[in-house]
Amino acid sequence: MSEILGIHHITAIAGDPQSNLDFYAGVLGLRLVKLTVNFDDPGTYHLYYGDGTGNPGTILTFFPWPSAPRGRHGTGQVTETAFAIPGDAIPYWTARLAERHVPVEGPFDRLGEKVLSFSDPDGMKVELVAAKTAPDDRAWQAGPVPLEFAIRGFHSATLCETDHKGTAALLTTLGFKLVAQDGNRFRYAVDSGQPAALVDVLRAPEQRPGRVLVGTVHHIAWRTADDRQQGEWLKELTRLEYGVSPVMDRKYFHSIYFREPGNILFEIATDPPGFAVDEAPEKLGSHLVLPAWLEPERGRLESVLPRLQL
Ligand code: ZN
């Protein structure tokens, strides 16, 4: 069977796109690797942040919906999105976040690693984990945060579930193994040798179901090496009756979607073709990119989309 390599990307819903950009590019120092529109709703943006080239395992994306209400955190959701930072970067980040008036919890210990926890401008929970392994080649080498402290892609994500068993069984099917447990937190890993290979399942039967709107995660995508391996997953997950979507061309990767037993939307996305398919690597995120079928509508879209200060 083909192999899931780890987290590919996480997609969430934001409110105001400028506040989102100022926080993730300005405060956290991620690179805006693609400024485009939501292909299913082209009057709204789709912002992609990542390392210098948008490597899979570093990509956090947002649909900004400025007039939508806030969602609610709860079960059936990815409730924490965790980035890896170098092991000695906690004091730097504690100071940086304090200077920018971001209230922070921690550092606290979780499964042997130090964690800083805070919320983005829309209330989405973000964590920085001082990771034992935080590869330099997953940082933006030329970002506003000095390279020795810069974010190195995802560490993990937390899936909040009423009951973890069905989710655990699916993760096992996907090739994850239980590697640690602390109370109601179960840590799974794929043995791919790649970064962003961890996911935590948090059993929280006392919590209400979450509501996916502003400030919450919409879905999490797992990495597959190519179209052939994705095809194998499509066949296998269909056989297991997960109700998988057909393959969708997302331009920067190809995607299939399905709901896991706890109701979180999962995606399996291909590594290729990547973000340099329609922009030179040094130009990534520097202007609005549209798919060919929307190019004729550029003028109208530019007039309805809120202006952004990059
Ligand atoms: Zn996605």
GROMACS .gro file of C-alpha atoms and ligand atoms in nm, residues 9-11 46 61 219-221 250 253 255 257 267 269, ligand 1:
model
   15
    9HIS     CA    1  -0.161   2.148   0.456
   10ILE     CA    2  -0.422   2.282   0.696
   11THR     CA    3  -0.700   2.513   0.576
   46HIS     CA    4  -0.749   3.207  -0.075
   61THR     CA    5  -0.415   2.829   0.405
  219HIS     CA    6  -0.993   2.068   0.699
  220ILE     CA    7  -0.658   1.896   0.726
  221ALA     CA    8  -0.479   1.741   0.429
  250ARG     CA    9  -0.644   2.241  -0.694
  253PHE     CA   10  -0.187   1.981  -0.579
  255SER     CA   11  -0.706   1.642  -0.380
  257TYR     CA   12  -1.182   1.457   0.043
  267GLU     CA   13  -0.810   1.550   0.241
  269ALA     CA   14  -0.323   1.587  -0.147
  311ZN      ZN   15  -0.714   2.148   0.128
   0.00000   0.00000   0.00000
